[in-house]
PDB file of C-alpha atoms in Angstrom:
ATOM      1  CA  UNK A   1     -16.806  -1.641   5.428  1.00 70.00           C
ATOM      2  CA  UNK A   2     -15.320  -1.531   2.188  1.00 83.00           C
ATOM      3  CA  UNK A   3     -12.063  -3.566   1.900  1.00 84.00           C
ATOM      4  CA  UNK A   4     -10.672  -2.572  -0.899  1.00 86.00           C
ATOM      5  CA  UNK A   5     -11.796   1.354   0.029  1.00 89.00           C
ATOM      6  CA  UNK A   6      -9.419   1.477   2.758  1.00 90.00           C
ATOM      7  CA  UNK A   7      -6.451  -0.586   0.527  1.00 92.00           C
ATOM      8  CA  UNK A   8      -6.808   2.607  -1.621  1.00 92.00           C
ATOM      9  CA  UNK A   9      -6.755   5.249   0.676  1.00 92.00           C
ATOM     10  CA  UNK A  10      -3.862   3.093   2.635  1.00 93.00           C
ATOM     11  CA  UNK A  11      -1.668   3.355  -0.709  1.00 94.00           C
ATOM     12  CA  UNK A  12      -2.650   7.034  -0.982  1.00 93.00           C
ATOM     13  CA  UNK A  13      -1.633   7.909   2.548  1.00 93.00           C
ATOM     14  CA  UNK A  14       1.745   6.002   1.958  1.00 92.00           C
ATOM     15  CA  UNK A  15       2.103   7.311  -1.825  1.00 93.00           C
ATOM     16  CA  UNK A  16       1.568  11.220  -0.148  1.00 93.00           C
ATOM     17  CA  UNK A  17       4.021  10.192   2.550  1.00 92.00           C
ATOM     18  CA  UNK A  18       6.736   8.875  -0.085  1.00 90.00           C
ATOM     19  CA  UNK A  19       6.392  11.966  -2.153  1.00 88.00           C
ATOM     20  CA  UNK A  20       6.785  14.426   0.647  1.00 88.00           C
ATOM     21  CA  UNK A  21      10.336  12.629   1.552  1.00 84.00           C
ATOM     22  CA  UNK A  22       9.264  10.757   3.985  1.00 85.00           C
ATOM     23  CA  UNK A  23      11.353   7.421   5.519  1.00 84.00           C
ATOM     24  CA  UNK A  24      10.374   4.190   4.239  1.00 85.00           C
ATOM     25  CA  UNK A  25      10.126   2.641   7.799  1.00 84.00           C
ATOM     26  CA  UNK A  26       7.765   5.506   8.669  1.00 86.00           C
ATOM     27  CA  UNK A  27       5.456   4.771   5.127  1.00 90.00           C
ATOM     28  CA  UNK A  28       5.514   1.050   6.078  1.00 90.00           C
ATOM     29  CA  UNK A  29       4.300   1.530   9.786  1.00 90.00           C
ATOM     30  CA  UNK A  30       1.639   4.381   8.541  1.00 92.00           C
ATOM     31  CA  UNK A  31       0.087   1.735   5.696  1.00 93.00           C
ATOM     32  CA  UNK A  32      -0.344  -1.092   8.481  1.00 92.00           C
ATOM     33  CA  UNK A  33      -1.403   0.949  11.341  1.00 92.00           C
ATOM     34  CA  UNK A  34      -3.989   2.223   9.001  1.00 92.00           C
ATOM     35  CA  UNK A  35      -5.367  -1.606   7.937  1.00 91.00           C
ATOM     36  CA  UNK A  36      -4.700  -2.916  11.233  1.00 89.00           C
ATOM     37  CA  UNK A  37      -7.401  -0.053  12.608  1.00 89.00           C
ATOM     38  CA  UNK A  38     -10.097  -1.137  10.386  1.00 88.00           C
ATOM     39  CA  UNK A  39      -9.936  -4.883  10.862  1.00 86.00           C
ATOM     40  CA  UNK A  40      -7.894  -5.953   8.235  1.00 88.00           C
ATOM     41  CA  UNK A  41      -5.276  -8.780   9.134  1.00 88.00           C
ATOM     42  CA  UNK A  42      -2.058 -10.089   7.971  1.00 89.00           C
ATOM     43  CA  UNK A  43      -0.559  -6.942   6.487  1.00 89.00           C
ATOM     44  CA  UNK A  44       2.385  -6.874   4.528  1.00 91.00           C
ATOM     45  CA  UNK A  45       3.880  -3.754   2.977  1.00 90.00           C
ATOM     46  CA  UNK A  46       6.956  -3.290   0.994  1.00 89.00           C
ATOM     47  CA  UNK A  47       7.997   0.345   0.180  1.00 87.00           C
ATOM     48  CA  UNK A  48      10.932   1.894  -2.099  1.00 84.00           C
ATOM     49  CA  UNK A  49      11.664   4.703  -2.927  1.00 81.00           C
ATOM     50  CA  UNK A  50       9.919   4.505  -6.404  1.00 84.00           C
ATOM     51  CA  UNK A  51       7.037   2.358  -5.081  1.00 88.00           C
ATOM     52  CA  UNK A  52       4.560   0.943  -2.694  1.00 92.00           C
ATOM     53  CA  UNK A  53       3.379  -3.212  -2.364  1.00 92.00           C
ATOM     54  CA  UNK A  54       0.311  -3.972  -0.346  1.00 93.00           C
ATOM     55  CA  UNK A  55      -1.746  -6.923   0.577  1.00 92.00           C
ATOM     56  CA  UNK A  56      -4.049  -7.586   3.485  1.00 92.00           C
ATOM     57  CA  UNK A  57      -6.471  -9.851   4.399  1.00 90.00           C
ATOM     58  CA  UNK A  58     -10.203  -9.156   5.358  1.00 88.00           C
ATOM     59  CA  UNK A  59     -13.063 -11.785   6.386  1.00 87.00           C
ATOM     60  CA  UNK A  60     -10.496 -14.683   4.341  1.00 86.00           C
ATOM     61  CA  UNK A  61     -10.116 -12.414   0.964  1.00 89.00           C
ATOM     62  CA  UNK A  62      -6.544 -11.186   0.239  1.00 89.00           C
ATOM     63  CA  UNK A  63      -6.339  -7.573  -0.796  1.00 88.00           C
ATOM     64  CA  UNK A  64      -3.818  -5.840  -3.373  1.00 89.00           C
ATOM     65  CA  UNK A  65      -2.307  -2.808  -4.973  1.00 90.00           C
ATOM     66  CA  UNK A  66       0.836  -1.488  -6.175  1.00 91.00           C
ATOM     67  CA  UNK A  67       1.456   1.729  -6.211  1.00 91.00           C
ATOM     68  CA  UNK A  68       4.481   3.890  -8.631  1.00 90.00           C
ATOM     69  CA  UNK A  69       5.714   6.438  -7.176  1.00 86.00           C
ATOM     70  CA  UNK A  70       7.174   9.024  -9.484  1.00 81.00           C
ATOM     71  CA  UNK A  71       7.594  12.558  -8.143  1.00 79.00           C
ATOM     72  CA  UNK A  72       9.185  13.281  -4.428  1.00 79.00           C
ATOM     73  CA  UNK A  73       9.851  17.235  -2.698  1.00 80.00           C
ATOM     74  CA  UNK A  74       9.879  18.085   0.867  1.00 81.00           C
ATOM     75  CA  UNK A  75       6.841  18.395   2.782  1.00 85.00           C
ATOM     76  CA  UNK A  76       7.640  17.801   7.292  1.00 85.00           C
ATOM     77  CA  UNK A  77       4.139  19.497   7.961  1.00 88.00           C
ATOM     78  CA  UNK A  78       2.021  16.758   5.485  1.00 90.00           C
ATOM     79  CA  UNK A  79       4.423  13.856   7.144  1.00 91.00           C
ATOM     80  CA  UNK A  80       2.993  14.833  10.181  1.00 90.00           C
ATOM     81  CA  UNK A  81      -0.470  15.399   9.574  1.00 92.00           C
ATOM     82  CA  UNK A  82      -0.771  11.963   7.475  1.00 92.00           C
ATOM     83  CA  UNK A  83       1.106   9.915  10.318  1.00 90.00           C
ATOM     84  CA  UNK A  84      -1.250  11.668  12.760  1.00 91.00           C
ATOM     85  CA  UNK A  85      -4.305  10.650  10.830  1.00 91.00           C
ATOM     86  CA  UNK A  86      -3.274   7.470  10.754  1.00 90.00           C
ATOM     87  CA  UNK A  87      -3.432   6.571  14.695  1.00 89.00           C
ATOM     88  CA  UNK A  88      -6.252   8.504  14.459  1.00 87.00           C
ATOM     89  CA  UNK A  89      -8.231   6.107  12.441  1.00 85.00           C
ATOM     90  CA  UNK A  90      -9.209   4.093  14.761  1.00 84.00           C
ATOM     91  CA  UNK A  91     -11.965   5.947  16.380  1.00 86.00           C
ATOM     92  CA  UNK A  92     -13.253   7.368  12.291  1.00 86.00           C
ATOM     93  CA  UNK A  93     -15.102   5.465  10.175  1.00 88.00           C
ATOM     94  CA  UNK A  94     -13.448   5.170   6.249  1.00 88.00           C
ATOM     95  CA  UNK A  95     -15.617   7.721   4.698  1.00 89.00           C
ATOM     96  CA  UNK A  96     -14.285  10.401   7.406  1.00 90.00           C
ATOM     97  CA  UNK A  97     -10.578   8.945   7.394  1.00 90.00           C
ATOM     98  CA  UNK A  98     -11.070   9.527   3.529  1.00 90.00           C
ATOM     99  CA  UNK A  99     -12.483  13.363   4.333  1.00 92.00           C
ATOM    100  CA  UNK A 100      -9.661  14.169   6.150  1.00 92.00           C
ATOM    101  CA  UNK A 101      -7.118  12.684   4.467  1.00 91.00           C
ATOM    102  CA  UNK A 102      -8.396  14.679   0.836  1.00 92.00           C
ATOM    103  CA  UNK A 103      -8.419  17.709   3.351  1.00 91.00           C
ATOM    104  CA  UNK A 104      -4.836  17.448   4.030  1.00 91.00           C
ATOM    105  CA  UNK A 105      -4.149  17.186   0.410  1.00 88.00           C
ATOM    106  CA  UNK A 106      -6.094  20.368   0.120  1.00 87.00           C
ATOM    107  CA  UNK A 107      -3.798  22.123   2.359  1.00 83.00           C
ATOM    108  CA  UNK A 108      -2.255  25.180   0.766  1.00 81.00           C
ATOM    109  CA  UNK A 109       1.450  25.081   1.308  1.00 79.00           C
ATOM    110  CA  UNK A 110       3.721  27.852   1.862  1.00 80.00           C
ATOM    111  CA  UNK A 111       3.108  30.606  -0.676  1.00 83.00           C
ATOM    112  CA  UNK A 112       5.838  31.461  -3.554  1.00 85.00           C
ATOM    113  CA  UNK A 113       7.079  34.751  -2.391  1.00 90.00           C
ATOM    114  CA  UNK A 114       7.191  33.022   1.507  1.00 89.00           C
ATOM    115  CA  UNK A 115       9.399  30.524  -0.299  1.00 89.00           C
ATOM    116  CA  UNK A 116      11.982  31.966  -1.899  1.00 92.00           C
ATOM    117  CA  UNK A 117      12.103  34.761   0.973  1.00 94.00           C
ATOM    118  CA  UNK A 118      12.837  32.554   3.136  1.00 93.00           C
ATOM    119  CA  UNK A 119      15.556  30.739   0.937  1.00 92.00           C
ATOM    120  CA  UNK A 120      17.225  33.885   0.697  1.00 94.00           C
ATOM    121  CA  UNK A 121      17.221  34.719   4.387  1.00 95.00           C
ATOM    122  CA  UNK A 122      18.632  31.030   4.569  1.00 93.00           C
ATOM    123  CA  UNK A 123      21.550  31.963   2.017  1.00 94.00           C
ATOM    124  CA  UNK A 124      22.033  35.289   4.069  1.00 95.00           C
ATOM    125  CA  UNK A 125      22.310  33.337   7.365  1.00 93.00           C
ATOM    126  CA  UNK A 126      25.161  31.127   5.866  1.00 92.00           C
ATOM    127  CA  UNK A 127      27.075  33.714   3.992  1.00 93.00           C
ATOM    128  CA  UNK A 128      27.256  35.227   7.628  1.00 92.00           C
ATOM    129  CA  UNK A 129      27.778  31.871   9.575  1.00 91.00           C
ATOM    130  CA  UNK A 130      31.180  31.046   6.654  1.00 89.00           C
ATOM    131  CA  UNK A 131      33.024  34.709   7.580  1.00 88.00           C
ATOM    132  CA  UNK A 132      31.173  36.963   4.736  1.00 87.00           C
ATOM    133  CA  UNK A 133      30.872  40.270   5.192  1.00 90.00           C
ATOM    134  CA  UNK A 134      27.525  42.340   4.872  1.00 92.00           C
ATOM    135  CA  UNK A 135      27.624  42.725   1.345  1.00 93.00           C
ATOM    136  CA  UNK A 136      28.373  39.132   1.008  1.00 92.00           C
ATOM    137  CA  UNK A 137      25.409  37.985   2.670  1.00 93.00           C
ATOM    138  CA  UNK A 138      23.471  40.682   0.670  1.00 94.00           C
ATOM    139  CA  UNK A 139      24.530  39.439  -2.243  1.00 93.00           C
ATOM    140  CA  UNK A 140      23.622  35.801  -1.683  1.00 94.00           C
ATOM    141  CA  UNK A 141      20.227  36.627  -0.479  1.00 96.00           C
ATOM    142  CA  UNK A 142      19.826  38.044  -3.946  1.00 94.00           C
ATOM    143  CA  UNK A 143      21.155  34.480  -5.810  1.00 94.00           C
ATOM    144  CA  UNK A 144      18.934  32.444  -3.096  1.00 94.00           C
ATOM    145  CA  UNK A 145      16.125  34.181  -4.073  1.00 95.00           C
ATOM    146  CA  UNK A 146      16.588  33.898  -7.604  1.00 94.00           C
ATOM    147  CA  UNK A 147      17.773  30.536  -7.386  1.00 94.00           C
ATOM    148  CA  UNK A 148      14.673  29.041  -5.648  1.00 92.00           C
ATOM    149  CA  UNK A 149      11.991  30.982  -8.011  1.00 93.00           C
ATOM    150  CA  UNK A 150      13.917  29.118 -11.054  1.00 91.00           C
ATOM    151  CA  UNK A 151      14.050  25.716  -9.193  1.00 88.00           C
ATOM    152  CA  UNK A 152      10.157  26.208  -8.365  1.00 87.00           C
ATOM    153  CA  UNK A 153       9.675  27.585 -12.148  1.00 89.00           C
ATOM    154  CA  UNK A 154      11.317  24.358 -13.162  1.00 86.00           C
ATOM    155  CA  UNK A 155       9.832  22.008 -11.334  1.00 80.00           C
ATOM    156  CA  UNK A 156       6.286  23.245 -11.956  1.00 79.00           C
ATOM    157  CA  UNK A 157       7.462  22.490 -15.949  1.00 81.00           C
ATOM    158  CA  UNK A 158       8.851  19.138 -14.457  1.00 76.00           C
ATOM    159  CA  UNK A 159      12.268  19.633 -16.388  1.00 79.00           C
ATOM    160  CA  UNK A 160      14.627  16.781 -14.598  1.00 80.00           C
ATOM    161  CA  UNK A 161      15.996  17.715 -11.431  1.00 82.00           C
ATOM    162  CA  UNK A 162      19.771  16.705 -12.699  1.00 86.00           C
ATOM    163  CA  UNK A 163      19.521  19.409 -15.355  1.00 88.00           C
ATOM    164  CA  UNK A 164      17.710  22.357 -12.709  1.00 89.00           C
ATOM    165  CA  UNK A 165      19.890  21.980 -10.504  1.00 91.00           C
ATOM    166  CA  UNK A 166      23.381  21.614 -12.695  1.00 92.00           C
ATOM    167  CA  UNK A 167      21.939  25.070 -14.400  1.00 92.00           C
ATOM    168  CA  UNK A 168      21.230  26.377 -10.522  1.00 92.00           C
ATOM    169  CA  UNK A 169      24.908  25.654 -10.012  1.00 93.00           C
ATOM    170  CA  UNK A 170      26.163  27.217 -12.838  1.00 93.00           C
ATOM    171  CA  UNK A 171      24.644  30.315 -12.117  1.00 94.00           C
ATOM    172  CA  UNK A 172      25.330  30.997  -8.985  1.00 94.00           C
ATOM    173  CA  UNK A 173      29.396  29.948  -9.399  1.00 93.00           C
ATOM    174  CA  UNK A 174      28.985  32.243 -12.704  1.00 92.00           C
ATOM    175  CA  UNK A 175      27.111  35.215 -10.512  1.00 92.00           C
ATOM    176  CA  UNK A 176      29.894  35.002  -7.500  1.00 91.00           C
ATOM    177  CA  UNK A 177      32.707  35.023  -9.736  1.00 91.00           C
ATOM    178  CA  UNK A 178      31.121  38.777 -11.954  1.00 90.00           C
ATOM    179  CA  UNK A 179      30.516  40.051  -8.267  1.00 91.00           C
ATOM    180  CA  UNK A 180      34.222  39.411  -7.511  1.00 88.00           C
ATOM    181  CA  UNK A 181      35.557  40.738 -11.059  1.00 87.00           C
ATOM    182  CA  UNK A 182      33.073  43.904 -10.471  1.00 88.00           C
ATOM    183  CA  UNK A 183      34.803  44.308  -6.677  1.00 86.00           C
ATOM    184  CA  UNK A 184      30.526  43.901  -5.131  1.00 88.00           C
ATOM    185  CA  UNK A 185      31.900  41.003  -3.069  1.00 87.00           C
ATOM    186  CA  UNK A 186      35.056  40.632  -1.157  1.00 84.00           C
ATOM    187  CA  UNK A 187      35.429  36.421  -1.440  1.00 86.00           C
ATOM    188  CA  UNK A 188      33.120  34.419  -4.249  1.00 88.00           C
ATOM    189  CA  UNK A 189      33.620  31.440  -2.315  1.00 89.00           C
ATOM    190  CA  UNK A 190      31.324  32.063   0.770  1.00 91.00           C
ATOM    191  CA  UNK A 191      28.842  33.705  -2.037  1.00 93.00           C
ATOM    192  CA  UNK A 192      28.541  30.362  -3.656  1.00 92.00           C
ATOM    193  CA  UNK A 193      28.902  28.033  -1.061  1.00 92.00           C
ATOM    194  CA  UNK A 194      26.379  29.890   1.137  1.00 92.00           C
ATOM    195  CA  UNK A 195      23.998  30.046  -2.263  1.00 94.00           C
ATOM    196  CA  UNK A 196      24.934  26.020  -2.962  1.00 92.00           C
ATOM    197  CA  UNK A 197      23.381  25.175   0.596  1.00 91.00           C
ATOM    198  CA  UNK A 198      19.964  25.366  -1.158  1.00 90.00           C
ATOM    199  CA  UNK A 199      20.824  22.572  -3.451  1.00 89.00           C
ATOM    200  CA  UNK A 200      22.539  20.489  -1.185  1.00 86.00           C
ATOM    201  CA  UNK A 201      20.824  16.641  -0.449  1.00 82.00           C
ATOM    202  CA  UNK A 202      20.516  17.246   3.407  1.00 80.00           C
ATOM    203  CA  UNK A 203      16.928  15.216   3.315  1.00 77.00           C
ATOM    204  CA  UNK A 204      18.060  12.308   1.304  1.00 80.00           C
ATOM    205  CA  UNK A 205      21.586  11.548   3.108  1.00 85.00           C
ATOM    206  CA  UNK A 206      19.645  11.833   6.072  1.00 83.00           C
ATOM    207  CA  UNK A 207      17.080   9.411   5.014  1.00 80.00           C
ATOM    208  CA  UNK A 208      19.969   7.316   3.517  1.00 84.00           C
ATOM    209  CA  UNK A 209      21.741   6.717   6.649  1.00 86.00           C
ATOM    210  CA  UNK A 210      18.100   6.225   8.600  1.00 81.00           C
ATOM    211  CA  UNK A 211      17.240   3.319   6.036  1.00 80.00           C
ATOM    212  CA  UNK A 212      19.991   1.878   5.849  1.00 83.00           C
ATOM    213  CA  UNK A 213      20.293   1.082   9.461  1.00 83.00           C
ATOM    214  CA  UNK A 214      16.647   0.442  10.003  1.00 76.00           C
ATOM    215  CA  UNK A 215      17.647  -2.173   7.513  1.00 78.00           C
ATOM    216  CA  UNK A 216      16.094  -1.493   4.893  1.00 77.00           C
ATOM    217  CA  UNK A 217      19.045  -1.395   2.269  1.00 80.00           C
ATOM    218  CA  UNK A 218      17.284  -1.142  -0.764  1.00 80.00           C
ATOM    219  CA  UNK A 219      15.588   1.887  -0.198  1.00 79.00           C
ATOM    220  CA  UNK A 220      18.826   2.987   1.842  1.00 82.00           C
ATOM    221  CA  UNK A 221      20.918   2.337  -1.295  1.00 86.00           C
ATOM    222  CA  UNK A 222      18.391   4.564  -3.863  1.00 82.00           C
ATOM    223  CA  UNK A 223      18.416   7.703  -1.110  1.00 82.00           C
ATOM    224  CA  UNK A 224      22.528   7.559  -1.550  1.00 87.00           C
ATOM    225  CA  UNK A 225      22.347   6.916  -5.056  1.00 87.00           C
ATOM    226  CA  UNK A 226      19.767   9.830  -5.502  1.00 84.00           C
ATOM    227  CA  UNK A 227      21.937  12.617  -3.079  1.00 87.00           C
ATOM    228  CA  UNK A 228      25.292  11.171  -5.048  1.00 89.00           C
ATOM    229  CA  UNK A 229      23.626  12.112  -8.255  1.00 89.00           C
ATOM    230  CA  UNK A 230      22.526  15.732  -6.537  1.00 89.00           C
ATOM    231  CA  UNK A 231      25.815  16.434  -5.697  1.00 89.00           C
ATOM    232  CA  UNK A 232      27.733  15.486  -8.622  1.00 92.00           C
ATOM    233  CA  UNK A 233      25.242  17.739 -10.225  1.00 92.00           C
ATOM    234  CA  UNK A 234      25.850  20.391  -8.143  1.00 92.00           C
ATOM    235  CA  UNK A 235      29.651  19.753  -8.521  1.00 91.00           C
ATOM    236  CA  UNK A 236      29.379  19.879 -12.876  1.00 92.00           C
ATOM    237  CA  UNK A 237      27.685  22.779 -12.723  1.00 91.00           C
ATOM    238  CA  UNK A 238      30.229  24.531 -10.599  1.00 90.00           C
ATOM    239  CA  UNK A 239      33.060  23.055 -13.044  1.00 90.00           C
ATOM    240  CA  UNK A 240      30.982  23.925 -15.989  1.00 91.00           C
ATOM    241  CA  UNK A 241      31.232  27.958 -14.658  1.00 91.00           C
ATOM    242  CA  UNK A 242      34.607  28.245 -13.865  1.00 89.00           C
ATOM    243  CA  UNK A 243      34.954  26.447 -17.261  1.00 89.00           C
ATOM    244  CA  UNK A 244      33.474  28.878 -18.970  1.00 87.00           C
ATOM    245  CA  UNK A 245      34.561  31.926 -16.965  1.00 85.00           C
ATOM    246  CA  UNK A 246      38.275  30.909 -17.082  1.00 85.00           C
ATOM    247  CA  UNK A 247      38.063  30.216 -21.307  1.00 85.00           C
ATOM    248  CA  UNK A 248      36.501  34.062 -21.370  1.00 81.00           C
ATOM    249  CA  UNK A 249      39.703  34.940 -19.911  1.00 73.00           C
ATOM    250  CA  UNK A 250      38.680  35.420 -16.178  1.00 65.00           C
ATOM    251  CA  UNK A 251      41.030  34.695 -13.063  1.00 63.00           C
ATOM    252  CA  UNK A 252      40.214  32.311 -11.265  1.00 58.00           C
TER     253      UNK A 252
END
């Protein structure tokens, strides 16, 4: 066995794991499990949200790598997989853990129009859950759409998710309020709340609160930071619309 084989695919597992929004405690416990099943002792891993630490020991050698960690998105079905493979292990040799693991990379994701369907069927299900009427919910499938084809377009471009989603924001607050001036909509408030759902940090607060009480506060305190920074983005680009609609002369 090569030791400092399974180090690397160790730190790719976890760096996979951290990108798809996975919990730190989880990426820890994945990275040892996976050492621990082919012989190597003593490991220690240290994982933030912008980075992995790892060093084992095998047959008296220590064994290290850091790893930066620089894009994240939302991936449940790769969490699961990876985690899976990694009690797995145990009864695969490295060269299969390795096939397996590149397989899961492999793994097509959902397709672009499955995507932002299904973000506008999520915008229509809130525009009906918040008191909208038909048209309302009609009218904010049509943003949530939109809105998640420009946040993929974006992101493809990696333009900073601050900016994407401030411009997502403004938008949709500028779309709701025409609707309302153009008498499509009957309130612009459950058009762009329901619409704003798609941008809102549920993930990170989540994984926030589960850090932070797993004790692990540093990684705790970067998830807050990074969903405080989401929603004060989400908050200027609303301001920024009504901003702008209100110096056109508009009525708010």
């Amino acid at each position: 066995m090569n030791p400092n084989k399974v180090i690397q695919l160790a730190i790719k597992a976890g760096s996979l794991l951290l990108e798809s929004g996975a919990e730190t405690y989880r990426v820890e416990d994945t990275i040892v499990r996976i050492c621990n099943n082919y012989e190597m002792v003593d490991t220690n891993c240290f994982c933030t949200q912008t980075g992995i630490m790892l060093s084992s020991i095998y047959d008296g050698t220590t064994y290290s790598q850091v790893a930066r960690i620089s894009t994240r998105s939302t991936n449940l079905d790769r969490i699961g997989k990876i985690n899976q493979l990694s009690r797995d292990a145990r009864i695969l040799n490295v060269e299969q853990f390795e096939s397996q693991l590149n397989h899961i990379v492999e793994t097509k994701t959902y397709s672009l129009l499955t995507n932002v369907l299904f973000a506008g069927i999520c915008t229509f299900g809130f525009a009906l859950l918040f008191k909208g009427t038909w048209i309302d919910a009609l009218c904010a499938f049509i943003l949530g759409v939109i809105v998640r084809y420009c946040t993929l377009l974006f992101e493809a471009k990696e333009l900073n998710s601050f900016f994407t989603i401030s411009m997502s924001a403004i938008f949709i607050t500028l779309s709701a309020l025409i609707f309302e001036q153009i008498h499509l909509i009957a309130n612009r408030n459950t058009v762009i709340i329901s619409t704003i759902m798609l941008l809102v940090p549920g993930l990170a607060i989540t994984n926030a609160i589960r850090d932070s009480i797993a004790g692990d506060l540093v990684s705790g305190t970067a998830r807050g930071v990074e969903a405080l920074l989401i929603a004060i983005a989400v908050a200027l680009g609303s301001g920024i619309a009504m901003t702008i609609w209100i110096s056109l002369g508009g009525m708010i």
